[in-house]
């Protein structure tokens, strides 16, 4: 009753002198002005770049979807994907080893991280590419018995495999730290409650621990993946035709260095943008139960409607 | 010998953390439909006992039986061996555990929290599990919170939901480890009320608690622990009638509630 009369009278009663809506309106106008300035600055930059003849936009346009560039782009994407999966699997195993109660596993994981984080990616890349020089062939067989398998290392280590190993093994060490931090961020009580209702170890890990740690794992994981994408450009030193290497091959011939670098730059920009959008989507999915929930958003939606 | 008439029986249970003996030769019997309260000073091993019963910790010696079935170990080709993860999980699912910190799964709605056990462990079809979960939530008066996330519930509501989750597996035994200790005083009552309803409904319960008046009113038996041992065990009348100069008497005096509350004088 009391509430109903209050609300009914609201329209007729005078607003207080310090009415909050005055400040909020001013705040909104301020944000529109700043937004317009930022947008104007960006537009000016784009127009200036477009007008600069040194960028040779007609050359950019000619090569933007050239077959060689497309092949290079595919190699870059595929390499990034393989490195992502490879390092995620090994990184997860390393994180579990570090967290296990078994001492030798802990030490092994620690030594791995120590080695692969210490050696620069470029050095590792060249090392794997030249592995045949150190170990010419490997063979599997019984001691003093017949050889079951023998191969020349040069045949086994293709440039692509060298790239995956050279960039992926080190990346696994970084991912293990990210995953470990994520696992540690999950409250111990969540694991206990999961065991208490009868979930098995693997069920607890995949249904409770992993989804909850995602909130902490995803932002640095996304960051890391973008770094990896750009990091694949190192493979041009072992003559693997990625995006950068393919534009290099073209400008070595045509000498149109700047526009061809622009081609590569634009493609990197596009891919990173797509990856960022995907990351936002995945992060939103795993923020379930934290921050504003769908339930609350639904309520807010109803109030606005 | 295996305590067939009892829902739960523990025989000479021992648990050590390094050199520290947390449980020392503990015997405990819990009859069908009875409520046993475990009291005692901090560090006396109450939580450890509850966790050992629930197989969240592995005991070092002795044996625990649920409905006559040995918990945590099995005889295999003449040898006694620790159970595998799968079988342990199956045994845990037969008991419900309620924690001090609620521990609801924060990324699941209340309903999802409740159906996780039945669908994943017991293989109940989702629809059926949901129906049962809704009925349970009605029983703890949380029907309006079915689709809410734990974060948006008060402590008392979370604990009631946690009790409902523990009940969802239709356990033979409910274990509570200080279920109201993390709650604001004004929220304690609603949780105790739910537990009292459960007891009245015939649920077999083991409750670790500092709520002396609750133990006195609801428990059939009270167990007093100190330094990893059960020092005294009896009906509420026997326990609260302990001579004030005994160790139990002194513990009760420092816990306050029991000897000074008006109901205590009324009941005697
Ligand atoms: N995981 C563990 N590792 C090492 N020591 C432990 C562990 N859990 C319990 N303890 C020790 O075992 C003893 C009994 O602990 P427990 O938690 O069972 O006591 P409690 O009676 O529940 O106390 P409180 O009333 O404070 O909850 C304590 O000395 C405690 O420090
Ligand atoms: Mg305790």
Tab-separated table of N, CA, C and O in Angstrom, chain A residues 97-188:
chain	number	residue	atom	x	y	z
A	97	UNK	N	51.672	-32.820	-14.037
A	97	UNK	CA	52.878	-33.396	-13.442
A	97	UNK	C	53.385	-32.507	-12.301
A	97	UNK	O	53.754	-32.992	-11.234
A	98	UNK	N	53.360	-31.183	-12.546
A	98	UNK	CA	53.817	-30.256	-11.508
A	98	UNK	C	52.949	-30.343	-10.264
A	98	UNK	O	53.419	-30.224	-9.137
A	99	UNK	N	51.634	-30.563	-10.463
A	99	UNK	CA	50.701	-30.591	-9.343
A	99	UNK	C	50.589	-31.976	-8.717
A	99	UNK	O	49.944	-32.133	-7.687
A	100	UNK	N	51.173	-32.990	-9.343
A	100	UNK	CA	51.020	-34.352	-8.815
A	100	UNK	C	51.806	-34.505	-7.521
A	100	UNK	O	52.701	-33.722	-7.213
A	101	UNK	N	51.434	-35.529	-6.757
A	101	UNK	CA	52.101	-35.753	-5.476
A	101	UNK	C	53.401	-36.531	-5.678
A	101	UNK	O	54.150	-36.733	-4.739
A	102	UNK	N	53.659	-36.944	-6.918
A	102	UNK	CA	54.795	-37.811	-7.198
A	102	UNK	C	56.025	-36.979	-7.557
A	102	UNK	O	56.048	-36.282	-8.576
A	103	UNK	N	57.021	-37.021	-6.725
A	103	UNK	CA	58.210	-36.176	-6.833
A	103	UNK	C	58.900	-36.203	-8.211
A	103	UNK	O	59.148	-35.157	-8.811
A	104	UNK	N	59.205	-37.401	-8.735
A	104	UNK	CA	59.900	-37.454	-10.031
A	104	UNK	C	59.154	-36.719	-11.138
A	104	UNK	O	59.773	-36.057	-11.980
A	105	UNK	N	57.815	-36.782	-11.147
A	105	UNK	CA	57.028	-36.049	-12.136
A	105	UNK	C	57.219	-34.541	-11.972
A	105	UNK	O	57.388	-33.811	-12.940
A	106	UNK	N	57.189	-34.096	-10.725
A	106	UNK	CA	57.360	-32.667	-10.452
A	106	UNK	C	58.701	-32.178	-10.992
A	106	UNK	O	58.785	-31.141	-11.651
A	107	UNK	N	59.743	-32.958	-10.709
A	107	UNK	CA	61.096	-32.562	-11.107
A	107	UNK	C	61.216	-32.549	-12.626
A	107	UNK	O	61.736	-31.596	-13.217
A	108	UNK	N	60.669	-33.595	-13.260
A	108	UNK	CA	60.707	-33.685	-14.713
A	108	UNK	C	60.066	-32.446	-15.348
A	108	UNK	O	60.623	-31.821	-16.253
A	109	UNK	N	58.881	-32.087	-14.847
A	109	UNK	CA	58.157	-30.940	-15.399
A	109	UNK	C	58.943	-29.653	-15.172
A	109	UNK	O	58.997	-28.777	-16.043
A	110	UNK	N	59.554	-29.565	-14.015
A	110	UNK	CA	60.307	-28.352	-13.710
A	110	UNK	C	61.516	-28.216	-14.643
A	110	UNK	O	61.786	-27.156	-15.188
A	111	UNK	N	62.239	-29.320	-14.837
A	111	UNK	CA	63.419	-29.299	-15.702
A	111	UNK	C	63.004	-28.951	-17.139
A	111	UNK	O	63.653	-28.147	-17.816
A	112	UNK	N	61.900	-29.533	-17.588
A	112	UNK	CA	61.392	-29.239	-18.929
A	112	UNK	C	61.189	-27.732	-19.102
A	112	UNK	O	61.674	-27.118	-20.053
A	113	UNK	N	60.449	-27.144	-18.158
A	113	UNK	CA	60.169	-25.706	-18.246
A	113	UNK	C	61.462	-24.895	-18.230
A	113	UNK	O	61.609	-23.932	-18.982
A	114	UNK	N	62.371	-25.317	-17.386
A	114	UNK	CA	63.633	-24.597	-17.259
A	114	UNK	C	64.374	-24.580	-18.589
A	114	UNK	O	64.799	-23.534	-19.064
A	115	UNK	N	64.489	-25.751	-19.227
A	115	UNK	CA	65.226	-25.849	-20.487
A	115	UNK	C	64.528	-25.061	-21.585
A	115	UNK	O	65.113	-24.181	-22.213
A	116	UNK	N	63.230	-25.352	-21.777
A	116	UNK	CA	62.571	-24.801	-22.962
A	116	UNK	C	62.208	-23.324	-22.833
A	116	UNK	O	61.947	-22.666	-23.832
A	117	UNK	N	62.189	-22.828	-21.613
A	117	UNK	CA	61.959	-21.395	-21.484
A	117	UNK	C	63.262	-20.611	-21.587
A	117	UNK	O	63.254	-19.407	-21.801
A	118	UNK	N	64.380	-21.317	-21.392
A	118	UNK	CA	65.666	-20.615	-21.410
A	118	UNK	C	66.191	-20.390	-22.825
A	118	UNK	O	66.892	-19.424	-23.084
A	119	UNK	N	65.874	-21.310	-23.736
A	119	UNK	CA	66.448	-21.233	-25.079
A	119	UNK	C	65.516	-20.428	-25.998
A	119	UNK	O	64.328	-20.723	-26.081
A	120	UNK	N	66.046	-19.404	-26.671
A	120	UNK	CA	65.209	-18.580	-27.564
A	120	UNK	C	64.554	-19.431	-28.646
A	120	UNK	O	65.142	-20.403	-29.132
A	121	UNK	N	63.343	-19.043	-29.030
A	121	UNK	CA	62.574	-19.801	-30.016
A	121	UNK	C	63.334	-19.945	-31.333
A	121	UNK	O	63.345	-21.022	-31.942
A	122	UNK	N	64.006	-18.878	-31.746
A	122	UNK	CA	64.734	-18.918	-33.015
A	122	UNK	C	65.837	-19.974	-32.976
A	122	UNK	O	66.041	-20.724	-33.933
A	123	UNK	N	66.531	-20.054	-31.829
A	123	UNK	CA	67.599	-21.045	-31.669
A	123	UNK	C	67.020	-22.462	-31.722
A	123	UNK	O	67.551	-23.349	-32.389
A	124	UNK	N	65.894	-22.657	-31.020
A	124	UNK	CA	65.264	-23.984	-31.024
A	124	UNK	C	64.852	-24.396	-32.427
A	124	UNK	O	65.007	-25.541	-32.835
A	125	UNK	N	64.322	-23.422	-33.158
A	125	UNK	CA	63.859	-23.670	-34.514
A	125	UNK	C	65.011	-24.176	-35.386
A	125	UNK	O	64.899	-25.196	-36.078
A	126	UNK	N	66.113	-23.467	-35.340
A	126	UNK	CA	67.278	-23.842	-36.156
A	126	UNK	C	67.839	-25.175	-35.676
A	126	UNK	O	68.241	-26.021	-36.464
A	127	UNK	N	67.805	-25.374	-34.358
A	127	UNK	CA	68.301	-26.622	-33.789
A	127	UNK	C	67.525	-27.827	-34.331
A	127	UNK	O	68.103	-28.781	-34.829
A	128	UNK	N	66.188	-27.757	-34.254
A	128	UNK	CA	65.386	-28.889	-34.717
A	128	UNK	C	65.548	-29.100	-36.217
A	128	UNK	O	65.568	-30.227	-36.704
A	129	UNK	N	65.669	-27.984	-36.941
A	129	UNK	CA	65.817	-28.075	-38.383
A	129	UNK	C	67.117	-28.796	-38.748
A	129	UNK	O	67.185	-29.515	-39.728
A	130	UNK	N	68.140	-28.617	-37.885
A	130	UNK	CA	69.447	-29.214	-38.167
A	130	UNK	C	69.719	-30.452	-37.324
A	130	UNK	O	70.858	-30.860	-37.153
A	131	UNK	N	68.671	-31.055	-36.811
A	131	UNK	CA	68.842	-32.199	-35.916
A	131	UNK	C	69.618	-33.326	-36.598
A	131	UNK	O	70.424	-34.022	-35.968
A	132	UNK	N	69.410	-33.474	-37.896
A	132	UNK	CA	70.056	-34.556	-38.634
A	132	UNK	C	71.578	-34.450	-38.549
A	132	UNK	O	72.292	-35.444	-38.645
A	133	UNK	N	72.067	-33.220	-38.361
A	133	UNK	CA	73.503	-33.006	-38.275
A	133	UNK	C	74.055	-33.648	-36.994
A	133	UNK	O	75.149	-34.185	-36.969
A	134	UNK	N	73.238	-33.616	-35.914
A	134	UNK	CA	73.683	-34.149	-34.626
A	134	UNK	C	73.396	-35.644	-34.522
A	134	UNK	O	74.221	-36.435	-34.107
A	135	UNK	N	72.169	-36.017	-34.907
A	135	UNK	CA	71.789	-37.434	-34.866
A	135	UNK	C	71.378	-37.827	-36.280
A	135	UNK	O	70.230	-37.600	-36.665
A	136	UNK	N	72.295	-38.390	-37.065
A	136	UNK	CA	71.981	-38.655	-38.481
A	136	UNK	C	70.822	-39.630	-38.658
A	136	UNK	O	70.012	-39.482	-39.558
A	137	UNK	N	70.743	-40.674	-37.811
A	137	UNK	CA	69.636	-41.605	-37.982
A	137	UNK	C	69.224	-42.170	-36.633
A	137	UNK	O	70.006	-42.198	-35.694
A	138	UNK	N	67.974	-42.551	-36.535
A	138	UNK	CA	67.537	-43.211	-35.317
A	138	UNK	C	67.036	-44.598	-35.675
A	138	UNK	O	66.473	-44.817	-36.749
A	139	UNK	N	67.255	-45.533	-34.779
A	139	UNK	CA	66.761	-46.884	-35.029
A	139	UNK	C	66.186	-47.451	-33.749
A	139	UNK	O	66.621	-47.132	-32.642
A	140	UNK	N	65.139	-48.219	-33.942
A	140	UNK	CA	64.488	-48.894	-32.821
A	140	UNK	C	64.760	-50.373	-32.974
A	140	UNK	O	64.553	-50.939	-34.030
A	141	UNK	N	65.235	-50.998	-31.933
A	141	UNK	CA	65.479	-52.435	-32.062
A	141	UNK	C	65.760	-53.035	-30.713
A	141	UNK	O	65.851	-52.326	-29.708
A	142	UNK	N	65.851	-54.349	-30.685
A	142	UNK	CA	66.165	-55.016	-29.429
A	142	UNK	C	67.679	-54.967	-29.246
A	142	UNK	O	68.423	-55.045	-30.238
A	143	UNK	N	68.128	-54.815	-28.002
A	143	UNK	CA	69.574	-54.844	-27.779
A	143	UNK	C	70.147	-56.176	-28.276
A	143	UNK	O	69.600	-57.243	-27.951
A	144	UNK	N	71.185	-56.106	-29.058
A	144	UNK	CA	71.843	-57.279	-29.648
A	144	UNK	C	70.894	-58.065	-30.561
A	144	UNK	O	71.210	-59.156	-30.992
A	145	UNK	N	69.699	-57.545	-30.815
A	145	UNK	CA	68.733	-58.268	-31.640
A	145	UNK	C	68.539	-57.568	-32.960
A	145	UNK	O	69.313	-56.682	-33.333
A	146	UNK	N	67.476	-57.919	-33.658
A	146	UNK	CA	67.225	-57.309	-34.970
A	146	UNK	C	66.734	-55.869	-34.829
A	146	UNK	O	66.151	-55.497	-33.813
A	147	UNK	N	66.958	-55.075	-35.843
A	147	UNK	CA	66.468	-53.702	-35.868
A	147	UNK	C	65.034	-53.713	-36.381
A	147	UNK	O	64.740	-54.310	-37.415
A	148	UNK	N	64.139	-53.092	-35.614
A	148	UNK	CA	62.724	-53.106	-35.985
A	148	UNK	C	62.382	-51.927	-36.873
A	148	UNK	O	61.479	-51.987	-37.702
A	149	UNK	N	63.118	-50.838	-36.695
A	149	UNK	CA	62.747	-49.601	-37.365
A	149	UNK	C	63.990	-48.750	-37.487
A	149	UNK	O	64.756	-48.620	-36.540
A	150	UNK	N	64.200	-48.211	-38.651
A	150	UNK	CA	65.343	-47.329	-38.806
A	150	UNK	C	64.975	-46.218	-39.774
A	150	UNK	O	64.291	-46.449	-40.763
A	151	UNK	N	65.392	-44.993	-39.461
A	151	UNK	CA	65.072	-43.896	-40.370
A	151	UNK	C	66.153	-42.846	-40.299
A	151	UNK	O	66.788	-42.649	-39.260
A	152	UNK	N	66.348	-42.191	-41.432
A	152	UNK	CA	67.250	-41.050	-41.438
A	152	UNK	C	66.507	-39.855	-40.868
A	152	UNK	O	65.369	-39.587	-41.253
A	153	UNK	N	67.131	-39.156	-39.905
A	153	UNK	CA	66.473	-38.037	-39.242
A	153	UNK	C	66.068	-36.964	-40.248
A	153	UNK	O	65.033	-36.330	-40.133
A	154	UNK	N	66.894	-36.820	-41.276
A	154	UNK	CA	66.600	-35.817	-42.289
A	154	UNK	C	65.248	-36.050	-42.962
A	154	UNK	O	64.547	-35.111	-43.337
A	155	UNK	N	64.857	-37.336	-43.089
A	155	UNK	CA	63.559	-37.636	-43.694
A	155	UNK	C	62.426	-37.406	-42.701
A	155	UNK	O	61.310	-37.069	-43.088
A	156	UNK	N	62.731	-37.647	-41.412
A	156	UNK	CA	61.687	-37.521	-40.393
A	156	UNK	C	61.351	-36.067	-40.094
A	156	UNK	O	60.195	-35.695	-39.967
A	157	UNK	N	62.396	-35.249	-39.969
A	157	UNK	CA	62.179	-33.859	-39.571
A	157	UNK	C	61.986	-32.997	-40.807
A	157	UNK	O	62.938	-32.507	-41.391
A	158	UNK	N	60.736	-32.812	-41.202
A	158	UNK	CA	60.435	-31.888	-42.295
A	158	UNK	C	60.502	-30.473	-41.727
A	158	UNK	O	60.473	-30.301	-40.518
A	159	UNK	N	60.587	-29.463	-42.593
A	159	UNK	CA	60.568	-28.096	-42.057
A	159	UNK	C	59.333	-27.838	-41.200
A	159	UNK	O	59.413	-27.154	-40.186
A	160	UNK	N	58.204	-28.414	-41.598
A	160	UNK	CA	56.977	-28.182	-40.827
A	160	UNK	C	57.099	-28.775	-39.429
A	160	UNK	O	56.773	-28.129	-38.426
A	161	UNK	N	57.607	-30.011	-39.334
A	161	UNK	CA	57.773	-30.646	-38.023
A	161	UNK	C	58.786	-29.876	-37.175
A	161	UNK	O	58.585	-29.666	-35.973
A	162	UNK	N	59.855	-29.425	-37.831
A	162	UNK	CA	60.856	-28.637	-37.110
A	162	UNK	C	60.211	-27.378	-36.546
A	162	UNK	O	60.492	-26.964	-35.414
A	163	UNK	N	59.305	-26.768	-37.334
A	163	UNK	CA	58.620	-25.557	-36.887
A	163	UNK	C	57.723	-25.863	-35.686
A	163	UNK	O	57.699	-25.123	-34.702
A	164	UNK	N	56.983	-26.979	-35.766
A	164	UNK	CA	56.081	-27.353	-34.665
A	164	UNK	C	56.880	-27.607	-33.385
A	164	UNK	O	56.528	-27.138	-32.306
A	165	UNK	N	57.986	-28.351	-33.534
A	165	UNK	CA	58.797	-28.656	-32.352
A	165	UNK	C	59.487	-27.400	-31.822
A	165	UNK	O	59.470	-27.117	-30.625
A	166	UNK	N	60.085	-26.651	-32.725
A	166	UNK	CA	60.858	-25.483	-32.317
A	166	UNK	C	60.013	-24.436	-31.626
A	166	UNK	O	60.447	-23.792	-30.674
A	167	UNK	N	58.770	-24.253	-32.113
A	167	UNK	CA	57.912	-23.232	-31.513
A	167	UNK	C	56.979	-23.828	-30.461
A	167	UNK	O	56.612	-23.160	-29.503
A	168	UNK	N	56.607	-25.097	-30.624
A	168	UNK	CA	55.589	-25.708	-29.751
A	168	UNK	C	56.118	-26.190	-28.412
A	168	UNK	O	55.431	-26.079	-27.401
A	169	UNK	N	57.332	-26.713	-28.403
A	169	UNK	CA	57.856	-27.262	-27.145
A	169	UNK	C	58.043	-26.159	-26.109
A	169	UNK	O	57.720	-26.329	-24.933
A	170	UNK	N	58.579	-25.018	-26.573
A	170	UNK	CA	58.742	-23.892	-25.649
A	170	UNK	C	57.393	-23.346	-25.219
A	170	UNK	O	57.171	-23.033	-24.046
A	171	UNK	N	56.482	-23.279	-26.187
A	171	UNK	CA	55.145	-22.772	-25.890
A	171	UNK	C	54.457	-23.645	-24.833
A	171	UNK	O	53.726	-23.140	-23.981
A	172	UNK	N	54.698	-24.954	-24.884
A	172	UNK	CA	54.087	-25.861	-23.906
A	172	UNK	C	54.499	-25.478	-22.482
A	172	UNK	O	53.692	-25.557	-21.547
A	173	UNK	N	55.740	-25.054	-22.326
A	173	UNK	CA	56.217	-24.655	-20.997
A	173	UNK	C	55.429	-23.436	-20.505
A	173	UNK	O	55.045	-23.372	-19.335
A	174	UNK	N	55.194	-22.476	-21.418
A	174	UNK	CA	54.407	-21.301	-21.012
A	174	UNK	C	52.963	-21.685	-20.688
A	174	UNK	O	52.384	-21.240	-19.713
A	175	UNK	N	52.388	-22.532	-21.555
A	175	UNK	CA	50.995	-22.921	-21.328
A	175	UNK	C	50.855	-23.670	-20.011
A	175	UNK	O	49.851	-23.530	-19.315
A	176	UNK	N	51.850	-24.479	-19.656
A	176	UNK	CA	51.736	-25.244	-18.407
A	176	UNK	C	51.617	-24.285	-17.219
A	176	UNK	O	50.860	-24.549	-16.287
A	177	UNK	N	52.336	-23.174	-17.277
A	177	UNK	CA	52.245	-22.202	-16.181
A	177	UNK	C	50.854	-21.567	-16.135
A	177	UNK	O	50.277	-21.355	-15.073
A	178	UNK	N	50.319	-21.260	-17.310
A	178	UNK	CA	48.987	-20.657	-17.386
A	178	UNK	C	47.944	-21.627	-16.847
A	178	UNK	O	47.074	-21.263	-16.044
A	179	UNK	N	48.054	-22.888	-17.272
A	179	UNK	CA	47.077	-23.888	-16.846
A	179	UNK	C	47.208	-24.157	-15.350
A	179	UNK	O	46.214	-24.278	-14.634
A	180	UNK	N	48.449	-24.190	-14.880
A	180	UNK	CA	48.671	-24.445	-13.457
A	180	UNK	C	48.039	-23.334	-12.607
A	180	UNK	O	47.373	-23.595	-11.621
A	181	UNK	N	48.241	-22.102	-13.041
A	181	UNK	CA	47.641	-20.986	-12.304
A	181	UNK	C	46.120	-21.127	-12.307
A	181	UNK	O	45.459	-20.887	-11.304
A	182	UNK	N	45.576	-21.555	-13.450
A	182	UNK	CA	44.128	-21.739	-13.555
A	182	UNK	C	43.630	-22.827	-12.624
A	182	UNK	O	42.641	-22.646	-11.913
A	183	UNK	N	44.335	-23.948	-12.602
A	183	UNK	CA	43.920	-25.055	-11.743
A	183	UNK	C	43.977	-24.644	-10.272
A	183	UNK	O	43.107	-24.984	-9.473
A	184	UNK	N	45.024	-23.876	-9.919
A	184	UNK	CA	45.169	-23.472	-8.516
A	184	UNK	C	44.105	-22.465	-8.098
A	184	UNK	O	43.810	-22.326	-6.925
A	185	UNK	N	43.535	-21.774	-9.100
A	185	UNK	CA	42.537	-20.758	-8.772
A	185	UNK	C	41.195	-21.378	-8.383
A	185	UNK	O	40.338	-20.708	-7.832
A	186	UNK	N	41.017	-22.665	-8.666
A	186	UNK	CA	39.745	-23.317	-8.320
A	186	UNK	C	39.775	-23.729	-6.850
A	186	UNK	O	40.703	-24.400	-6.412
A	187	UNK	N	38.759	-23.311	-6.136
A	187	UNK	CA	38.685	-23.582	-4.700
A	187	UNK	C	38.725	-25.083	-4.435
A	187	UNK	O	38.054	-25.867	-5.109
A	188	UNK	N	39.510	-25.444	-3.442
A	188	UNK	CA	39.677	-26.863	-3.072
A	188	UNK	C	38.322	-27.491	-2.715
A	188	UNK	O	38.080	-28.668	-2.991
